[in-house]
Amino acid sequence: MLAFPGGTLLANIAGPTSQVTRTMTTFDAVAGIANACQATPTLVTGGQPDLKQLAAFKAAGGAVVLDIRDPMEARPFDEPAKLKELGLEYINVPVVAGRVDDALLERILDAVRKNKDKQMLFHCGSGNRVGGALLPYFMLDLGMEEEAAIELAMRIGLRSPEMMQWGLGFVASHGKP
């Protein structure tokens, strides 16, 4: 058995043919989501998942879903009910453009920090809000430099100057450890 970042590679090389199987990771399970990204070894991010992706996330070892969409946003299904049915923990911290502040970001960071050792899916509608909300985590908790943190946040889906300023403003007011 061989290990690699993001999963385990199982190899059976007995006999004339080789068979290589890779176990499904939580990232594999949600790879079809808009802006899907493996932000850390235990944190996958992206836009709104569908029912099949959530079931695959659970089957791949997923434990927690952090959703920062407002409950009033249109959704293709009742996400809290479906996650309960699947046995996944559901956390909702609604983020609405124009109404972001440090207290809201503290709630999000608290959820990420408390679940950092569990496989988590962190999503919004597109990944934009997720990218902005994770800037402080990348810089303050993981020690990333600002440029690298912004680059990763943009891979996650960050596009809005407001969301970028929200995250960077939090870092500026709370300082690096």
Short mmCIF file of C-alpha atoms in Angstrom, two decimals:
data_model
loop_
_atom_site.label_atom_id
_atom_site.label_comp_id
_atom_site.label_asym_id
_atom_site.label_seq_id
_atom_site.Cartn_x
_atom_site.Cartn_y
_atom_site.Cartn_z
CA MET A 1 0.00 0.00 0.00
CA LEU A 2 1.31 3.44 -0.92
CA ALA A 3 0.24 6.77 0.56
CA PHE A 4 -0.01 9.99 -1.39
CA PRO A 5 -1.37 13.47 -0.60
CA GLY A 6 -5.16 13.35 -0.63
CA GLY A 7 -5.65 9.61 -0.39
CA THR A 8 -4.20 6.13 -0.39
CA LEU A 9 -3.05 4.17 -3.38
CA LEU A 10 -3.64 0.47 -3.08
CA ALA A 11 -1.55 -1.64 -5.42
CA ASN A 12 -1.88 -5.32 -6.20
CA ILE A 13 1.04 -6.39 -8.37
CA ALA A 14 0.83 -10.16 -7.91
CA GLY A 15 0.55 -11.90 -11.24
CA PRO A 16 1.08 -10.87 -14.85
CA THR A 17 -1.22 -7.83 -14.71
CA SER A 18 -1.11 -4.93 -12.30
CA GLN A 19 -4.20 -3.52 -10.73
CA VAL A 20 -4.09 -0.09 -9.12
CA THR A 21 -7.03 1.24 -7.18
CA ARG A 22 -7.24 4.62 -5.48
CA THR A 23 -9.71 5.05 -2.68
CA MET A 24 -12.11 7.95 -3.12
CA THR A 25 -11.16 11.06 -1.16
CA THR A 26 -13.60 13.70 0.03
CA PHE A 27 -12.22 15.94 -2.71
CA ASP A 28 -12.92 13.27 -5.34
CA ALA A 29 -16.47 13.10 -4.02
CA VAL A 30 -17.12 16.80 -4.62
CA ALA A 31 -14.80 17.45 -7.57
CA GLY A 32 -17.77 18.33 -9.80
CA ILE A 33 -18.82 21.26 -7.60
CA ALA A 34 -18.14 24.74 -8.99
CA ASN A 35 -14.69 25.90 -7.81
CA ALA A 36 -14.02 22.67 -5.89
CA CYS A 37 -10.70 22.94 -4.08
CA GLN A 38 -8.72 20.88 -1.56
CA ALA A 39 -7.80 23.81 0.71
CA THR A 40 -6.15 21.69 3.43
CA PRO A 41 -5.84 17.93 3.89
CA THR A 42 -9.16 17.90 5.79
CA LEU A 43 -10.96 20.85 4.19
CA VAL A 44 -12.61 20.82 0.78
CA THR A 45 -14.40 23.90 -0.51
CA GLY A 46 -16.61 24.98 -3.34
CA GLY A 47 -20.00 26.09 -4.48
CA GLN A 48 -23.37 24.42 -3.84
CA PRO A 49 -23.12 20.59 -3.90
CA ASP A 50 -25.89 18.37 -5.21
CA LEU A 51 -27.41 15.37 -3.43
CA LYS A 52 -25.12 12.82 -5.12
CA GLN A 53 -22.03 14.81 -4.19
CA LEU A 54 -23.12 15.05 -0.55
CA ALA A 55 -23.76 11.29 -0.39
CA ALA A 56 -20.36 10.64 -1.99
CA PHE A 57 -18.72 13.07 0.47
CA LYS A 58 -20.19 11.09 3.37
CA ALA A 59 -19.15 7.76 1.81
CA ALA A 60 -15.58 9.08 1.39
CA GLY A 61 -15.32 9.90 5.09
CA GLY A 62 -16.88 13.35 5.21
CA ALA A 63 -18.13 14.41 8.63
CA VAL A 64 -19.10 18.10 8.60
CA VAL A 65 -20.67 20.53 6.14
CA LEU A 66 -20.23 24.25 6.82
CA ASP A 67 -22.67 26.21 4.68
CA ILE A 68 -22.45 30.00 4.62
CA ARG A 69 -25.38 30.58 2.30
CA ASP A 70 -28.30 32.50 3.69
CA PRO A 71 -31.22 30.13 4.39
CA MET A 72 -33.38 32.41 2.20
CA GLU A 73 -31.20 31.75 -0.89
CA ALA A 74 -32.82 29.44 -3.43
CA ARG A 75 -31.61 25.85 -3.09
CA PRO A 76 -32.30 22.77 -5.17
CA PHE A 77 -33.20 20.72 -2.03
CA ASP A 78 -33.54 20.93 1.76
CA GLU A 79 -29.85 20.70 2.62
CA PRO A 80 -30.14 20.56 6.43
CA ALA A 81 -32.69 17.72 6.23
CA LYS A 82 -30.67 15.77 3.67
CA LEU A 83 -27.46 16.08 5.70
CA LYS A 84 -29.22 14.89 8.82
CA GLU A 85 -30.51 11.90 6.85
CA LEU A 86 -26.96 11.17 5.66
CA GLY A 87 -25.55 11.47 9.18
CA LEU A 88 -23.44 14.55 8.44
CA GLU A 89 -23.10 17.44 10.88
CA TYR A 90 -24.54 20.64 9.40
CA ILE A 91 -23.40 24.12 10.40
CA ASN A 92 -24.95 27.21 8.84
CA VAL A 93 -23.43 30.67 9.33
CA PRO A 94 -25.24 32.93 6.85
CA VAL A 95 -23.05 35.43 4.99
CA VAL A 96 -24.85 38.16 3.06
CA ALA A 97 -22.94 40.71 0.98
CA GLY A 98 -23.05 44.15 2.55
CA ARG A 99 -23.58 42.71 6.04
CA VAL A 100 -20.24 41.17 6.95
CA ASP A 101 -18.32 41.92 10.14
CA ASP A 102 -15.73 40.49 12.50
CA ALA A 103 -18.32 38.74 14.70
CA LEU A 104 -19.60 36.80 11.70
CA LEU A 105 -16.10 35.85 10.66
CA GLU A 106 -15.32 34.71 14.23
CA ARG A 107 -18.29 32.30 14.06
CA ILE A 108 -17.02 30.85 10.79
CA LEU A 109 -13.43 30.57 12.02
CA ASP A 110 -14.64 28.93 15.23
CA ALA A 111 -16.45 26.25 13.20
CA VAL A 112 -13.39 25.65 10.99
CA ARG A 113 -11.02 25.50 13.98
CA LYS A 114 -13.23 23.19 16.04
CA ASN A 115 -13.52 20.77 13.12
CA LYS A 116 -9.99 21.02 11.69
CA ASP A 117 -9.32 17.34 12.34
CA LYS A 118 -12.52 16.17 10.64
CA GLN A 119 -13.21 15.96 6.92
CA MET A 120 -15.20 19.13 6.20
CA LEU A 121 -16.95 20.55 3.16
CA PHE A 122 -17.13 24.35 3.39
CA HIS A 123 -19.38 25.90 0.75
CA CYS A 124 -21.49 28.83 -0.37
CA GLY A 125 -23.14 29.27 -3.76
CA SER A 126 -19.94 29.66 -5.80
CA GLY A 127 -16.93 29.64 -3.44
CA ASN A 128 -16.60 33.45 -3.42
CA ARG A 129 -17.69 33.97 0.20
CA VAL A 130 -15.77 30.86 1.32
CA GLY A 131 -12.55 32.23 -0.18
CA GLY A 132 -12.91 35.54 1.65
CA ALA A 133 -13.82 33.88 4.93
CA LEU A 134 -10.80 31.58 4.81
CA LEU A 135 -8.18 34.31 4.34
CA PRO A 136 -7.78 34.82 8.12
CA TYR A 137 -7.56 31.07 8.71
CA PHE A 138 -4.84 30.71 6.10
CA MET A 139 -2.83 33.65 7.41
CA LEU A 140 -3.42 33.56 11.18
CA ASP A 141 -3.82 29.84 11.80
CA LEU A 142 -1.73 28.27 9.02
CA GLY A 143 0.91 31.02 8.80
CA MET A 144 0.56 31.65 5.07
CA GLU A 145 1.85 34.89 3.59
CA GLU A 146 -0.80 37.26 2.24
CA GLU A 147 0.01 36.66 -1.44
CA ALA A 148 -0.17 32.86 -1.08
CA ALA A 149 -3.38 33.10 0.97
CA ILE A 150 -5.04 35.31 -1.65
CA GLU A 151 -3.92 32.97 -4.44
CA LEU A 152 -5.48 29.98 -2.63
CA ALA A 153 -8.64 31.98 -1.82
CA MET A 154 -8.97 32.82 -5.52
CA ARG A 155 -8.62 29.13 -6.46
CA ILE A 156 -11.43 28.50 -3.96
CA GLY A 157 -13.60 31.02 -5.81
CA LEU A 158 -12.91 34.45 -4.30
CA ARG A 159 -13.84 37.14 -6.83
CA SER A 160 -15.43 39.93 -4.81
CA PRO A 161 -13.31 42.85 -3.56
CA GLU A 162 -15.75 43.12 -0.61
CA MET A 163 -15.12 39.53 0.48
CA MET A 164 -11.36 39.94 0.08
CA GLN A 165 -11.38 43.12 2.15
CA TRP A 166 -13.51 41.40 4.80
CA GLY A 167 -10.93 38.66 5.26
CA LEU A 168 -7.86 40.88 5.00
CA GLY A 169 -9.41 43.51 7.29
CA PHE A 170 -9.92 40.84 9.93
CA VAL A 171 -6.26 39.81 9.64
CA ALA A 172 -5.14 43.44 9.92
CA SER A 173 -7.19 44.05 13.06
CA HIS A 174 -6.33 40.75 14.74
CA GLY A 175 -2.66 40.59 13.71
CA LYS A 176 -0.49 37.63 12.96
CA PRO A 177 0.35 35.44 15.95
#
